[in-house]
Coordinates of C-alpha atoms and ligand atoms in Angstrom, one line a residue:
M216 CA 88.7 -166.8 72.6
K217 CA 86.8 -169.8 71.2
T218 CA 83.2 -168.8 70.4
K219 CA 80.2 -171.1 70.0
L220 CA 77.5 -169.3 68.2
V221 CA 74.2 -171.1 68.8
I222 CA 71.4 -170.0 66.4
F223 CA 67.8 -170.6 67.3
G224 CA 65.8 -170.4 64.1
I225 CA 68.5 -171.6 61.8
T226 CA 65.9 -172.9 59.3
G227 CA 64.0 -169.5 59.3
D228 CA 63.8 -166.9 56.6
L229 CA 66.2 -164.4 58.2
S230 CA 68.8 -167.1 58.7
T231 CA 68.6 -168.2 55.0
R232 CA 68.6 -164.6 53.7
K233 CA 71.0 -162.9 56.1
L234 CA 72.7 -165.0 58.7
I235 CA 74.1 -167.9 56.7
P236 CA 75.5 -165.6 53.9
A237 CA 77.0 -163.3 56.7
L238 CA 78.6 -166.2 58.5
S239 CA 80.0 -167.5 55.2
Q240 CA 81.7 -164.1 54.6
I241 CA 83.0 -163.9 58.1
I242 CA 84.5 -167.4 57.9
E243 CA 86.0 -166.6 54.5
T244 CA 88.1 -163.7 56.0
G245 CA 90.1 -166.4 57.8
N246 CA 90.1 -164.4 61.0
F247 CA 87.5 -166.5 62.9
E248 CA 89.1 -169.9 63.1
D249 CA 87.9 -170.2 66.7
L250 CA 84.2 -169.8 65.7
S251 CA 81.9 -172.8 65.6
I252 CA 78.2 -172.6 64.7
I253 CA 75.4 -174.7 66.2
G254 CA 72.1 -174.4 64.5
V255 CA 69.2 -175.2 66.7
S256 CA 66.0 -176.6 65.1
R257 CA 62.9 -178.4 66.0
R258 CA 63.5 -180.9 63.2
Q259 CA 66.7 -182.3 61.7
P260 CA 67.2 -180.4 58.5
D261 CA 69.4 -181.5 55.7
Q262 CA 72.6 -179.6 56.4
F263 CA 73.6 -179.6 52.7
Q264 CA 70.3 -178.0 51.7
L265 CA 70.3 -175.6 54.7
L266 CA 73.7 -174.1 53.9
G267 CA 73.0 -174.1 50.2
E268 CA 75.7 -172.2 48.2
H269 CA 77.6 -171.5 51.5
H270 CA 78.0 -175.2 52.2
E271 CA 81.7 -175.3 51.3
Q272 CA 82.6 -172.4 53.6
L273 CA 80.4 -173.4 56.6
N274 CA 80.1 -177.1 56.6
G275 CA 83.3 -177.7 58.6
T276 CA 82.3 -175.3 61.3
T277 CA 78.5 -176.0 61.6
T278 CA 76.5 -178.7 63.4
I279 CA 72.8 -179.0 63.9
F280 CA 71.2 -179.7 67.2
S281 CA 67.5 -180.6 67.1
M282 CA 65.4 -180.2 70.1
D283 CA 61.9 -179.4 71.4
L284 CA 62.2 -175.7 72.3
T285 CA 59.4 -175.9 74.9
Q286 CA 60.9 -178.6 77.2
A287 CA 63.3 -177.6 80.1
S288 CA 65.1 -180.9 79.9
E289 CA 66.1 -180.3 76.3
Y290 CA 68.1 -177.2 77.4
V291 CA 70.1 -179.4 79.8
R292 CA 70.8 -181.7 76.9
L293 CA 71.8 -178.6 74.8
K294 CA 74.1 -177.5 77.6
E295 CA 75.9 -180.9 77.6
Y296 CA 76.2 -180.7 73.9
I297 CA 77.7 -177.2 73.9
E298 CA 80.2 -178.2 76.6
L299 CA 81.3 -174.6 77.3
G300 CA 84.8 -174.3 78.7
D301 CA 85.8 -171.5 81.0
D302 CA 88.0 -170.0 78.4
E303 CA 85.2 -170.1 75.8
Q304 CA 82.2 -168.0 75.1
A305 CA 78.7 -168.9 73.9
I306 CA 76.4 -166.6 72.0
F307 CA 72.8 -167.5 71.8
Y308 CA 71.3 -165.9 68.7
L309 CA 67.5 -165.9 69.0
S310 CA 66.0 -165.4 65.5
V311 CA 62.5 -166.7 66.6
P312 CA 59.0 -165.4 66.6
P313 CA 58.4 -162.9 69.4
E314 CA 55.9 -165.3 71.2
S315 CA 58.7 -168.0 71.6
M316 CA 61.4 -165.6 72.7
A317 CA 60.4 -165.2 76.4
Q318 CA 60.2 -169.0 77.0
I319 CA 63.5 -169.7 75.3
V320 CA 65.2 -167.1 77.4
E321 CA 63.7 -168.5 80.6
L322 CA 64.6 -172.1 79.8
L323 CA 68.2 -171.1 78.8
G324 CA 68.5 -169.2 82.1
Q325 CA 67.0 -172.1 84.1
A326 CA 69.4 -174.5 82.5
G327 CA 72.3 -172.3 83.7
L328 CA 73.2 -171.2 80.2
N329 CA 73.5 -167.6 81.5
T330 CA 77.0 -167.6 83.0
P331 CA 79.1 -164.5 82.5
N332 CA 80.7 -166.1 79.4
V333 CA 77.3 -166.3 77.7
K334 CA 75.8 -163.6 75.5
L335 CA 72.3 -163.3 74.1
M336 CA 71.6 -161.8 70.7
L337 CA 68.0 -160.8 70.2
E338 CA 66.2 -160.0 67.0
K339 CA 63.6 -157.3 66.9
P340 CA 60.7 -156.7 67.5
F341 CA 61.4 -155.8 71.1
G342 CA 57.8 -155.8 72.2
T343 CA 54.7 -154.5 70.4
D344 CA 54.1 -151.4 72.5
L345 CA 55.5 -149.7 75.6
T346 CA 53.9 -152.2 78.1
S347 CA 55.0 -155.3 76.3
A348 CA 58.5 -153.9 75.7
H349 CA 58.8 -153.2 79.4
E350 CA 57.7 -156.7 80.2
M351 CA 60.1 -158.3 77.8
I352 CA 63.1 -156.2 79.0
D353 CA 62.3 -157.1 82.6
H354 CA 61.8 -160.8 81.8
V355 CA 65.2 -161.0 80.0
A356 CA 66.8 -159.0 82.9
A357 CA 65.7 -161.7 85.3
Y358 CA 68.2 -164.1 83.7
Y359 CA 70.8 -162.0 81.9
Q360 CA 72.7 -158.8 82.8
E361 CA 72.3 -155.8 80.4
S362 CA 76.0 -156.3 79.5
Q363 CA 75.2 -159.8 78.2
I364 CA 72.3 -158.6 75.9
Y365 CA 72.9 -157.6 72.3
R366 CA 69.6 -156.3 70.8
I367 CA 69.9 -156.2 67.0
D368 CA 68.6 -153.3 65.0
H369 CA 70.4 -154.0 61.7
Y370 CA 70.0 -150.4 60.6
L371 CA 72.5 -149.3 63.3
A372 CA 75.0 -151.6 61.7
K373 CA 74.6 -150.5 58.2
E374 CA 77.8 -148.9 56.8
M375 CA 76.1 -145.6 56.1
S376 CA 74.5 -145.4 59.5
Q377 CA 78.0 -145.6 61.0
N378 CA 79.2 -143.1 58.5
I379 CA 76.6 -140.6 59.7
V380 CA 78.6 -140.5 63.0
A381 CA 81.9 -140.3 61.2
F382 CA 80.7 -137.6 58.8
R383 CA 79.2 -135.4 61.5
G384 CA 82.0 -135.9 64.0
G385 CA 84.9 -135.7 61.6
N386 CA 84.0 -132.6 59.5
A387 CA 84.1 -129.3 61.2
L388 CA 82.1 -127.8 58.4
F389 CA 79.0 -129.7 59.4
D390 CA 79.7 -129.6 63.1
H391 CA 79.4 -125.8 63.1
V392 CA 75.9 -125.8 61.4
W393 CA 74.4 -128.8 63.2
S394 CA 71.5 -127.1 64.9
A395 CA 68.1 -125.4 64.4
Q396 CA 69.9 -122.2 63.6
A397 CA 71.0 -123.6 60.2
I398 CA 68.7 -126.6 59.8
E399 CA 65.1 -126.2 58.8
K400 CA 63.8 -129.7 58.6
I401 CA 65.0 -133.3 58.9
E402 CA 63.4 -136.2 57.1
V403 CA 64.1 -139.9 57.6
V404 CA 62.4 -142.1 55.1
A405 CA 62.4 -145.8 54.2
Y406 CA 60.3 -146.5 51.1
E407 CA 59.9 -149.9 49.6
Q408 CA 58.4 -151.1 46.3
I409 CA 57.9 -154.6 47.6
G410 CA 54.7 -155.6 49.5
I411 CA 54.6 -157.9 52.4
E412 CA 56.0 -160.8 50.4
G413 CA 54.1 -163.7 52.0
R414 CA 54.7 -162.5 55.6
A415 CA 50.9 -162.1 56.0
D416 CA 50.6 -163.4 59.6
F417 CA 53.6 -161.4 60.8
Y418 CA 52.7 -158.2 59.0
E419 CA 49.0 -158.2 59.9
Q420 CA 50.0 -158.1 63.6
T421 CA 52.8 -155.7 63.1
G422 CA 52.3 -152.9 60.5
A423 CA 54.7 -150.3 59.3
L424 CA 54.9 -148.3 62.6
R425 CA 56.2 -151.3 64.6
D426 CA 58.1 -153.0 61.8
V427 CA 60.3 -150.2 60.6
L428 CA 59.5 -146.8 62.1
Q429 CA 59.7 -147.5 65.9
G430 CA 63.1 -149.2 65.5
H431 CA 65.0 -148.5 62.3
L432 CA 63.9 -144.9 61.6
M433 CA 64.1 -143.9 65.3
Q434 CA 67.7 -145.2 65.3
L435 CA 68.6 -143.2 62.3
L436 CA 67.0 -140.1 63.8
S437 CA 68.9 -140.5 67.0
L438 CA 72.2 -140.6 65.0
I439 CA 71.3 -137.3 63.4
L440 CA 70.2 -135.6 66.6
M441 CA 72.6 -136.9 69.2
D442 CA 75.6 -135.1 70.6
I443 CA 79.0 -136.1 69.2
P444 CA 81.5 -134.5 71.5
H445 CA 85.1 -134.2 70.4
D446 CA 86.1 -137.0 72.6
F447 CA 83.2 -139.2 71.4
D448 CA 83.6 -142.7 72.6
W449 CA 81.8 -145.4 70.4
S450 CA 81.3 -147.6 73.5
E451 CA 79.0 -144.9 74.8
A452 CA 77.0 -144.6 71.6
A453 CA 73.8 -146.1 73.0
T454 CA 73.8 -143.6 75.8
Y455 CA 74.1 -140.7 73.3
R456 CA 71.3 -142.1 71.1
A457 CA 69.1 -142.6 74.1
Q458 CA 69.7 -139.0 75.3
A459 CA 68.7 -137.7 71.9
L460 CA 65.5 -139.7 71.9
A461 CA 64.7 -138.7 75.5
D462 CA 64.4 -135.1 74.2
V463 CA 62.0 -136.1 71.4
R464 CA 58.4 -135.4 72.4
P465 CA 55.8 -138.2 72.3
A466 CA 54.2 -138.0 68.8
D467 CA 51.2 -135.8 68.2
P468 CA 48.6 -138.0 66.6
A469 CA 47.2 -135.0 64.7
K470 CA 50.5 -134.9 62.9
S471 CA 50.5 -138.5 61.8
Q472 CA 49.2 -140.3 58.7
R473 CA 48.6 -144.0 58.0
G474 CA 47.9 -145.7 54.8
Q475 CA 47.4 -149.2 53.3
Y476 CA 48.1 -150.3 49.7
A477 CA 45.0 -151.5 47.8
S478 CA 45.7 -155.2 47.4
Y479 CA 46.9 -155.6 51.1
R480 CA 43.5 -156.9 52.4
D481 CA 43.3 -159.6 49.8
E482 CA 46.9 -160.7 50.6
V483 CA 46.2 -161.1 54.3
K484 CA 42.6 -162.4 53.6
N485 CA 41.1 -159.8 56.0
P486 CA 38.6 -157.5 54.2
S487 CA 38.5 -155.2 57.2
S488 CA 42.2 -155.1 58.1
M489 CA 43.3 -151.7 59.6
T490 CA 47.0 -152.6 59.5
E491 CA 49.0 -149.8 58.1
T492 CA 51.5 -150.4 55.3
F493 CA 52.5 -146.8 55.3
V494 CA 53.1 -144.3 58.2
R495 CA 54.3 -140.8 58.5
L496 CA 54.9 -138.9 61.7
E497 CA 56.1 -135.4 62.4
L498 CA 58.0 -135.2 65.6
E499 CA 59.8 -132.5 67.5
S500 CA 62.6 -132.3 70.0
T501 CA 62.6 -130.3 73.3
D502 CA 66.4 -129.9 73.0
P503 CA 67.0 -126.2 72.4
R504 CA 69.5 -127.2 69.8
W505 CA 66.6 -128.6 67.7
E506 CA 63.8 -126.3 68.8
G507 CA 61.2 -125.8 66.0
V508 CA 62.8 -128.3 63.6
P509 CA 60.1 -130.7 62.2
L510 CA 61.5 -134.2 62.4
I511 CA 59.6 -136.2 59.7
L512 CA 59.7 -140.0 59.8
A513 CA 58.0 -142.0 57.0
T514 CA 58.0 -145.5 55.8
G515 CA 55.9 -147.8 53.6
K516 CA 55.6 -150.7 51.3
G517 CA 54.0 -150.9 47.9
L518 CA 55.4 -147.6 46.9
N519 CA 56.9 -146.3 43.6
E520 CA 60.5 -146.3 44.9
K521 CA 63.1 -148.2 47.0
T522 CA 64.7 -145.4 48.9
T523 CA 66.1 -145.2 52.4
E524 CA 67.7 -141.9 53.3
V525 CA 68.1 -139.1 55.8
R526 CA 67.6 -135.7 54.3
V527 CA 68.8 -132.7 56.2
H528 CA 67.3 -129.5 54.8
F529 CA 69.3 -126.3 55.5
R530 CA 67.5 -123.0 55.9
K531 CA 67.5 -120.6 53.0
S532 CA 69.2 -117.4 53.6
H533 CA 67.4 -115.9 50.6
E534 CA 64.9 -117.3 48.1
A535 CA 67.3 -118.6 45.4
Q536 CA 69.3 -120.8 47.7
T537 CA 68.4 -124.2 48.9
N538 CA 70.7 -126.9 50.2
C539 CA 69.9 -130.5 51.2
L540 CA 72.4 -132.9 52.6
T541 CA 71.3 -136.5 52.0
F542 CA 72.7 -139.6 53.7
R543 CA 71.7 -142.3 51.3
I544 CA 71.4 -145.8 52.7
Q545 CA 69.6 -147.4 49.8
P546 CA 69.5 -148.2 46.9
S547 CA 73.3 -147.4 46.9
E548 CA 75.1 -145.9 49.9
G549 CA 76.5 -142.5 49.7
V550 CA 76.3 -138.8 50.8
E551 CA 75.0 -136.0 48.6
I552 CA 74.7 -132.3 48.9
D553 CA 72.6 -130.2 46.6
L554 CA 74.5 -127.0 45.7
F555 CA 73.7 -123.9 43.7
V556 CA 76.4 -123.3 41.1
K557 CA 76.9 -121.2 38.0
K558 CA 75.9 -122.7 34.8
P559 CA 78.8 -122.8 32.4
G560 CA 78.6 -120.2 29.7
Y561 CA 78.6 -116.5 28.9
D562 CA 75.5 -115.7 30.9
R563 CA 75.2 -115.3 34.7
E564 CA 72.8 -118.2 35.1
F565 CA 72.7 -120.6 38.0
E566 CA 71.6 -124.2 38.4
T567 CA 71.5 -126.9 41.1
K568 CA 74.1 -129.6 41.0
T569 CA 74.9 -132.4 43.4
L570 CA 78.2 -132.9 45.2
S571 CA 78.4 -136.6 46.0
F572 CA 80.4 -139.2 47.8
E573 CA 80.0 -142.8 46.7
Y574 CA 82.0 -145.8 47.7
D575 CA 84.4 -147.1 45.1
K576 CA 82.7 -149.9 43.1
N577 CA 85.4 -152.3 44.1
T578 CA 84.9 -151.7 47.8
R579 CA 82.9 -154.4 49.4
L580 CA 80.6 -153.0 52.1
P581 CA 80.0 -155.6 54.8
D582 CA 76.4 -156.5 55.3
A583 CA 74.9 -155.3 58.6
Y584 CA 74.5 -158.9 59.8
E585 CA 78.2 -159.5 59.4
Q586 CA 78.9 -156.5 61.4
V587 CA 76.6 -157.4 64.3
I588 CA 78.0 -160.9 64.6
V589 CA 81.6 -159.7 64.5
D590 CA 80.8 -157.1 67.1
A591 CA 79.0 -159.5 69.4
I592 CA 82.0 -161.9 69.3
A593 CA 84.3 -159.0 70.2
S594 CA 82.0 -157.6 72.9
R595 CA 81.5 -154.3 71.2
K596 CA 78.1 -152.9 72.0
S597 CA 77.9 -149.6 70.1
L598 CA 75.8 -150.9 67.3
F599 CA 73.2 -152.6 69.5
A600 CA 70.0 -151.1 71.0
G601 CA 70.1 -150.4 74.7
S602 CA 67.0 -150.9 76.8
A603 CA 66.6 -147.1 77.4
E604 CA 66.4 -146.2 73.7
V605 CA 64.0 -149.1 72.9
L606 CA 61.6 -148.0 75.6
R607 CA 61.9 -144.3 74.7
A608 CA 61.1 -145.1 71.1
W609 CA 57.9 -146.9 72.2
E610 CA 57.0 -143.9 74.4
I611 CA 57.3 -141.6 71.5
V612 CA 54.9 -143.6 69.3
K613 CA 52.5 -144.5 72.1
P614 CA 50.0 -141.6 71.5
V615 CA 49.7 -142.6 67.9
Q616 CA 49.2 -146.3 68.7
D617 CA 46.5 -145.3 71.3
R618 CA 44.7 -143.1 68.8
W619 CA 44.7 -145.8 66.1
K620 CA 42.9 -148.2 68.5
T621 CA 40.0 -145.8 68.7
R622 CA 39.7 -144.6 65.1
S623 CA 39.0 -146.3 61.9
D624 CA 38.3 -143.4 59.5
D625 CA 41.9 -142.2 59.0
L626 CA 43.4 -145.1 57.0
I627 CA 44.3 -143.8 53.6
R628 CA 44.0 -146.5 50.9
Y629 CA 46.6 -146.1 48.1
D630 CA 47.4 -147.9 44.9
S631 CA 50.5 -150.0 44.7
G632 CA 53.2 -148.0 43.2
A633 CA 52.0 -144.8 44.7
N634 CA 54.2 -141.8 45.2
P635 CA 54.6 -141.5 49.0
V636 CA 54.4 -137.7 48.8
N637 CA 50.8 -138.1 47.6
I638 CA 49.7 -140.2 50.5
A639 CA 48.2 -137.6 52.8
Ligands
BG6_71 C1 63.0 -155.4 58.4 C2 61.5 -155.4 58.2 O1 63.4 -155.2 59.7 O2 63.6 -154.4 57.6 C3 61.1 -155.5 56.7 O3 60.9 -156.4 59.0 C4 61.9 -154.5 55.9 O4 59.7 -155.4 56.6 C5 63.4 -154.6 56.2 O5 61.6 -154.8 54.5 C6 64.1 -153.5 55.5 O6 65.5 -153.7 55.7 P1 66.5 -153.3 54.6 O7 67.9 -153.6 55.2 O8 66.2 -154.1 53.4 O9 66.3 -151.8 54.4

């Protein structure tokens, strides 16, 4: 089926860093001859500059449509420009600031650009708290069916996130021990060395809890906790993830920490900023399968390492034995298990070694943004966030958000390059 991918925000940072390179890769496969790209922009950018090094791959399939995003009549003009045939589909990709999203959705809907052959791809953040997320979901639902909505959380589409499901579901060895009986603690961490990189306005209003923990880390947690029955059907993945989060209790603020790296206030030019660049929560699940297992979620910027991983710590059966299974998402993707082995030699000495799986160096791992675009074209929804899981994730973090509004004495200032373990 011919697809017209209409990108709002084609000149934005995400488009330059992720979407244009992803589209270039997709076109290069030669499997998407029926794809055309329409970049929507307020001004008429230079197409050559916009596509940069991907000009050669994308120039033939890309056109730019410039319009005023606030005028209803402009959407009628857009509709005429797109000229969507009955045997074609249009995907509206909204990579725009949250404050513009509601209006664009409304004006698209009012212009009749919401027929069943239209899909909507939405970039996070999906609201800033439970109330605004509800409002946003209801607002979009006034114009589009849930089946037409593709909410992107690019962490779900990372190769290793998908591999968590394959690894758990495909290996009986782990299936048998996947519960509190054998597992002592689960940690999901995303640590970055970089700071806010010029995104001062965005970050000052967002902070680490909303930017990364509520979405990306909650999604990874749900992949670890969710049921994977033997007849697991990927098309039901969002339902399984939502069920796993439904069992996670709303966070206890007493088991949360927030921090801010030292130069942050200068960067955002706000000497009294309380925005957190680091957050750690300890959660728990009411599912008997996970009873008593601390679920630790932590993320931050300005730290001493770039590490995104899920660590599953197995219970010791005696003091000398400790096993940790790590799903490593960054810096390089892989799976590792710490094992206790005999040290080679005449003596009966033991040591810890790592059994690891890494992708072959020659294997190209598709970027998460390639995956989401390909899946949206093919109407596969398993890697997109459903409304239930988005709302539940906001419910879980709500007590912490509420507490932070009333306190100012709990923000830990840390030096850039700090070890996250020491922020407490
Ligand atoms: C984005 C956040 O969603 O995810 C950024 O807005 C963060 O602040 C980024 O740096 C991390 O993504 P990745 O794929 O580099 O781990």
